[in-house]
mmCIF file of C-alpha atoms in Angstrom:
data_model
loop_
_atom_site.group_PDB
_atom_site.id
_atom_site.type_symbol
_atom_site.label_atom_id
_atom_site.label_comp_id
_atom_site.label_asym_id
_atom_site.label_seq_id
_atom_site.Cartn_x
_atom_site.Cartn_y
_atom_site.Cartn_z
ATOM 1 C CA UNK C 546 -13.724 83.132 -112.846
ATOM 2 C CA UNK C 547 -10.432 83.979 -115.318
ATOM 3 C CA UNK C 548 -8.544 80.951 -115.487
ATOM 4 C CA UNK C 549 -5.469 82.581 -114.282
ATOM 5 C CA UNK C 550 -7.596 83.207 -111.193
ATOM 6 C CA UNK C 551 -8.542 79.852 -111.324
ATOM 7 C CA UNK C 552 -4.937 78.763 -111.203
ATOM 8 C CA UNK C 553 -4.607 81.403 -108.513
ATOM 9 C CA UNK C 554 -7.481 79.696 -105.926
ATOM 10 C CA UNK C 555 -6.144 75.921 -106.669
ATOM 11 C CA UNK C 556 -2.620 77.101 -105.624
ATOM 12 C CA UNK C 557 -3.360 78.625 -102.496
ATOM 13 C CA UNK C 558 -5.683 75.296 -102.349
ATOM 14 C CA UNK C 559 -2.023 73.421 -101.860
ATOM 15 C CA UNK C 560 -1.173 75.805 -100.237
ATOM 16 C CA UNK C 561 1.042 78.347 -102.393
ATOM 17 C CA UNK C 562 2.008 81.052 -99.688
ATOM 18 C CA UNK C 563 2.507 82.893 -103.115
ATOM 19 C CA UNK C 564 -0.869 82.488 -104.239
ATOM 20 C CA UNK C 565 -2.110 83.417 -100.440
ATOM 21 C CA UNK C 566 -0.311 86.932 -101.355
ATOM 22 C CA UNK C 567 -1.503 87.202 -104.465
ATOM 23 C CA UNK C 568 -5.133 86.575 -103.210
ATOM 24 C CA UNK C 569 -4.472 89.069 -100.485
ATOM 25 C CA UNK C 570 -3.360 91.282 -102.706
ATOM 26 C CA UNK C 571 -6.186 91.377 -104.948
ATOM 27 C CA UNK C 572 -9.082 91.838 -102.280
ATOM 28 C CA UNK C 573 -7.820 93.647 -99.142
ATOM 29 C CA UNK C 574 -8.025 96.926 -100.317
ATOM 30 C CA UNK C 575 -11.597 96.497 -101.166
ATOM 31 C CA UNK C 576 -12.417 94.411 -97.980
ATOM 32 C CA UNK C 577 -10.987 96.271 -95.671
ATOM 33 C CA UNK C 578 -12.780 98.911 -97.062
ATOM 34 C CA UNK C 579 -16.404 96.907 -96.710
ATOM 35 C CA UNK C 580 -14.948 96.194 -93.259
ATOM 36 C CA UNK C 581 -14.264 99.256 -92.291
ATOM 37 C CA UNK C 582 -17.359 101.040 -93.653
ATOM 38 C CA UNK C 583 -19.226 98.968 -91.272
ATOM 39 C CA UNK C 584 -17.138 99.802 -87.806
ATOM 40 C CA UNK C 585 -16.396 102.984 -88.500
ATOM 41 C CA UNK C 586 -12.968 102.049 -86.989
ATOM 42 C CA UNK C 587 -9.966 101.521 -88.430
ATOM 43 C CA UNK C 588 -7.344 99.148 -86.052
ATOM 44 C CA UNK C 589 -10.149 97.301 -85.323
ATOM 45 C CA UNK C 590 -11.234 97.118 -89.616
ATOM 46 C CA UNK C 591 -8.157 96.163 -89.783
ATOM 47 C CA UNK C 592 -7.339 93.771 -87.004
ATOM 48 C CA UNK C 593 -10.896 92.278 -88.825
ATOM 49 C CA UNK C 594 -9.190 91.918 -92.073
ATOM 50 C CA UNK C 595 -6.239 90.225 -90.615
ATOM 51 C CA UNK C 596 -9.030 87.041 -88.799
ATOM 52 C CA UNK C 597 -10.193 86.378 -92.365
ATOM 53 C CA UNK C 598 -7.343 86.153 -94.075
ATOM 54 C CA UNK C 599 -5.960 84.210 -91.471
ATOM 55 C CA UNK C 600 -9.528 81.934 -91.619
ATOM 56 C CA UNK C 601 -8.846 81.947 -95.215
ATOM 57 C CA UNK C 602 -5.431 80.199 -94.973
ATOM 58 C CA UNK C 603 -6.548 78.077 -92.075
ATOM 59 C CA UNK C 604 -9.216 76.756 -94.358
ATOM 60 C CA UNK C 605 -8.235 76.717 -97.952
ATOM 61 C CA UNK C 606 -8.859 73.253 -97.900
ATOM 62 C CA UNK C 607 -12.209 73.513 -98.476
ATOM 63 C CA UNK C 608 -12.431 75.916 -101.158
ATOM 64 C CA UNK C 609 -14.656 75.303 -103.461
ATOM 65 C CA UNK C 610 -13.027 75.973 -106.870
ATOM 66 C CA UNK C 611 -17.152 75.847 -108.346
ATOM 67 C CA UNK C 612 -17.545 78.368 -106.784
ATOM 68 C CA UNK C 613 -16.614 82.559 -106.886
ATOM 69 C CA UNK C 614 -13.994 83.428 -104.550
ATOM 70 C CA UNK C 615 -14.973 86.540 -103.227
ATOM 71 C CA UNK C 616 -18.587 85.534 -102.137
ATOM 72 C CA UNK C 617 -17.091 82.970 -99.984
ATOM 73 C CA UNK C 618 -14.293 85.551 -98.478
ATOM 74 C CA UNK C 619 -17.242 87.924 -98.123
ATOM 75 C CA UNK C 620 -18.990 85.353 -95.187
ATOM 76 C CA UNK C 621 -15.770 85.104 -93.339
ATOM 77 C CA UNK C 622 -15.445 88.631 -93.570
ATOM 78 C CA UNK C 623 -19.038 89.258 -92.403
ATOM 79 C CA UNK C 624 -18.523 86.383 -90.116
ATOM 80 C CA UNK C 625 -15.639 88.622 -88.926
ATOM 81 C CA UNK C 626 -17.603 91.322 -88.693
ATOM 82 C CA UNK C 627 -20.934 89.512 -86.179
ATOM 83 C CA UNK C 628 -18.649 88.318 -84.096
ATOM 84 C CA UNK C 629 -16.727 91.658 -83.331
ATOM 85 C CA UNK C 630 -20.289 93.438 -82.478
ATOM 86 C CA UNK C 631 -20.894 90.439 -79.934
ATOM 87 C CA UNK C 632 -18.993 91.038 -78.791
ATOM 88 C CA UNK C 633 -19.207 94.051 -79.045
ATOM 89 C CA UNK C 634 -22.672 94.191 -76.497
ATOM 90 C CA UNK C 635 -21.150 92.190 -74.043
ATOM 91 C CA UNK C 636 -18.019 94.957 -73.887
ATOM 92 C CA UNK C 637 -18.829 97.690 -71.946
ATOM 93 C CA UNK C 638 -15.293 99.460 -73.726
ATOM 94 C CA UNK C 639 -16.867 98.898 -77.112
ATOM 95 C CA UNK C 640 -20.181 99.767 -76.407
ATOM 96 C CA UNK C 641 -19.083 103.063 -75.564
ATOM 97 C CA UNK C 642 -17.096 103.705 -78.900
ATOM 98 C CA UNK C 643 -19.786 102.402 -80.912
ATOM 99 C CA UNK C 644 -22.165 105.212 -79.414
ATOM 100 C CA UNK C 645 -19.753 107.245 -79.998
ATOM 101 C CA UNK C 646 -19.398 105.891 -84.000
ATOM 102 C CA UNK C 647 -23.780 106.121 -83.509
ATOM 103 C CA UNK C 648 -22.670 110.705 -83.398
ATOM 104 C CA UNK C 649 -20.789 110.262 -85.964
ATOM 105 C CA UNK C 650 -23.733 109.185 -87.830
ATOM 106 C CA UNK C 651 -25.986 111.510 -86.907
ATOM 107 C CA UNK C 652 -24.051 114.245 -87.344
ATOM 108 C CA UNK C 653 -23.381 112.150 -90.962
ATOM 109 C CA UNK C 654 -23.089 113.880 -94.604
ATOM 110 C CA UNK C 655 -23.144 110.687 -95.191
ATOM 111 C CA UNK C 656 -25.772 109.681 -98.267
ATOM 112 C CA UNK C 657 -27.491 106.053 -98.673
ATOM 113 C CA UNK C 658 -29.899 103.177 -96.840
ATOM 114 C CA UNK C 659 -27.733 101.749 -94.546
ATOM 115 C CA UNK C 660 -26.355 105.811 -93.199
ATOM 116 C CA UNK C 661 -30.335 106.182 -93.114
ATOM 117 C CA UNK C 662 -31.276 103.021 -90.647
ATOM 118 C CA UNK C 663 -28.087 104.241 -88.050
ATOM 119 C CA UNK C 664 -29.739 107.798 -88.056
ATOM 120 C CA UNK C 665 -33.096 105.933 -87.516
ATOM 121 C CA UNK C 666 -31.759 103.648 -84.756
ATOM 122 C CA UNK C 667 -30.491 106.652 -83.668
ATOM 123 C CA UNK C 668 -33.684 108.693 -83.576
ATOM 124 C CA UNK C 669 -35.219 105.723 -81.999
ATOM 125 C CA UNK C 670 -32.719 105.429 -79.535
ATOM 126 C CA UNK C 671 -32.701 109.106 -78.006
ATOM 127 C CA UNK C 672 -36.442 109.143 -78.209
ATOM 128 C CA UNK C 673 -36.653 106.552 -74.898
ATOM 129 C CA UNK C 674 -35.385 109.447 -72.588
ATOM 130 C CA UNK C 675 -36.772 111.991 -70.887
ATOM 131 C CA UNK C 676 -36.979 115.325 -72.391
ATOM 132 C CA UNK C 677 -33.790 116.753 -70.261
ATOM 133 C CA UNK C 678 -31.934 113.412 -70.502
ATOM 134 C CA UNK C 679 -32.727 114.352 -74.647
ATOM 135 C CA UNK C 680 -31.482 117.471 -74.108
ATOM 136 C CA UNK C 681 -27.886 116.934 -72.504
ATOM 137 C CA UNK C 682 -27.494 113.912 -74.949
ATOM 138 C CA UNK C 683 -27.804 116.485 -77.583
ATOM 139 C CA UNK C 684 -26.043 119.196 -76.086
ATOM 140 C CA UNK C 685 -23.086 117.363 -75.104
ATOM 141 C CA UNK C 686 -23.147 114.418 -78.110
ATOM 142 C CA UNK C 687 -24.942 115.505 -80.742
ATOM 143 C CA UNK C 688 -23.587 119.159 -80.930
ATOM 144 C CA UNK C 689 -20.414 118.598 -78.823
ATOM 145 C CA UNK C 690 -21.162 120.946 -75.337
ATOM 146 C CA UNK C 691 -18.952 120.705 -72.819
ATOM 147 C CA UNK C 692 -20.839 119.338 -69.314
ATOM 148 C CA UNK C 693 -20.463 122.800 -68.745
ATOM 149 C CA UNK C 694 -21.825 124.893 -71.537
ATOM 150 C CA UNK C 695 -24.857 122.466 -71.317
ATOM 151 C CA UNK C 696 -25.338 122.721 -68.083
ATOM 152 C CA UNK C 697 -25.623 126.658 -67.849
ATOM 153 C CA UNK C 698 -27.564 126.536 -70.965
ATOM 154 C CA UNK C 699 -30.556 124.364 -69.105
ATOM 155 C CA UNK C 700 -30.030 125.956 -65.963
ATOM 156 C CA UNK C 701 -29.298 122.920 -64.427
ATOM 157 C CA UNK C 702 -24.828 121.295 -62.032
ATOM 158 C CA UNK C 703 -22.653 120.350 -64.640
ATOM 159 C CA UNK C 704 -22.582 117.071 -61.766
ATOM 160 C CA UNK C 705 -26.902 117.368 -63.278
ATOM 161 C CA UNK C 706 -25.209 117.612 -66.579
ATOM 162 C CA UNK C 707 -22.816 114.035 -65.965
ATOM 163 C CA UNK C 708 -25.530 112.248 -64.819
ATOM 164 C CA UNK C 709 -27.817 112.423 -67.237
ATOM 165 C CA UNK C 710 -25.650 111.608 -70.457
ATOM 166 C CA UNK C 711 -25.127 108.182 -68.032
ATOM 167 C CA UNK C 712 -27.842 107.215 -67.760
ATOM 168 C CA UNK C 713 -29.204 108.493 -70.931
ATOM 169 C CA UNK C 714 -25.551 106.380 -72.985
ATOM 170 C CA UNK C 715 -27.306 103.389 -70.503
ATOM 171 C CA UNK C 716 -30.713 103.842 -71.839
ATOM 172 C CA UNK C 717 -29.099 104.295 -75.890
ATOM 173 C CA UNK C 718 -27.304 101.535 -74.965
ATOM 174 C CA UNK C 719 -29.627 98.900 -73.891
ATOM 175 C CA UNK C 720 -32.037 99.624 -77.061
ATOM 176 C CA UNK C 721 -29.567 99.079 -79.750
ATOM 177 C CA UNK C 722 -27.880 96.599 -78.618
ATOM 178 C CA UNK C 723 -31.462 95.145 -78.699
ATOM 179 C CA UNK C 724 -32.980 96.450 -81.313
ATOM 180 C CA UNK C 725 -32.973 93.697 -84.653
ATOM 181 C CA UNK C 726 -31.704 97.292 -86.715
ATOM 182 C CA UNK C 727 -28.088 96.563 -85.650
ATOM 183 C CA UNK C 728 -28.915 92.196 -87.273
ATOM 184 C CA UNK C 729 -30.620 94.386 -90.370
ATOM 185 C CA UNK C 730 -28.413 97.165 -90.470
ATOM 186 C CA UNK C 731 -25.734 94.381 -90.708
ATOM 187 C CA UNK C 732 -27.166 92.313 -93.321
ATOM 188 C CA UNK C 733 -28.033 95.063 -96.063
ATOM 189 C CA UNK C 734 -23.120 95.542 -96.216
ATOM 190 C CA UNK C 735 -23.059 91.772 -97.684
ATOM 191 C CA UNK C 736 -25.602 92.842 -99.844
ATOM 192 C CA UNK C 737 -24.560 95.961 -100.789
ATOM 193 C CA UNK C 738 -21.111 94.137 -101.501
#
């Protein structure tokens, strides 16, 4: 850690708000980008970022000047992301958002190991679906077709498409949120930082 940075950390530990502002300015941009890559939701990422810095301020006395500050800061961030996913696993609306994010990952051109794991996880979940349910999910969620278009293509009613999609989403949610791969994805993000 460079001498000037050590001084800023020392001042932060003493409750200096200007030092806190410097730390925020230095780390918030890259930390927000990392969090956003994990949660794929701007408002959630911004809220998690604010929580991180609130915890930094609340725990400023616990900062170990002999240790690197960045890993400590990232540990707070990843714990926040874990908490977000724990909450997500209990919140139906958030689960729907997460499933939609996995669908985006499926069609993404992103090329990294975390993307591959996300796609693998969705592929595994899709394999759990019966053939008609899988076809409905792919047409409506991955290809973006309307219920009517999917119904016409599959020769079934729009209400059957709707019912099949509800069941498919439920199965996928259960698979993803009970998967050890979800935790792997979170851990992989920490390792990449």
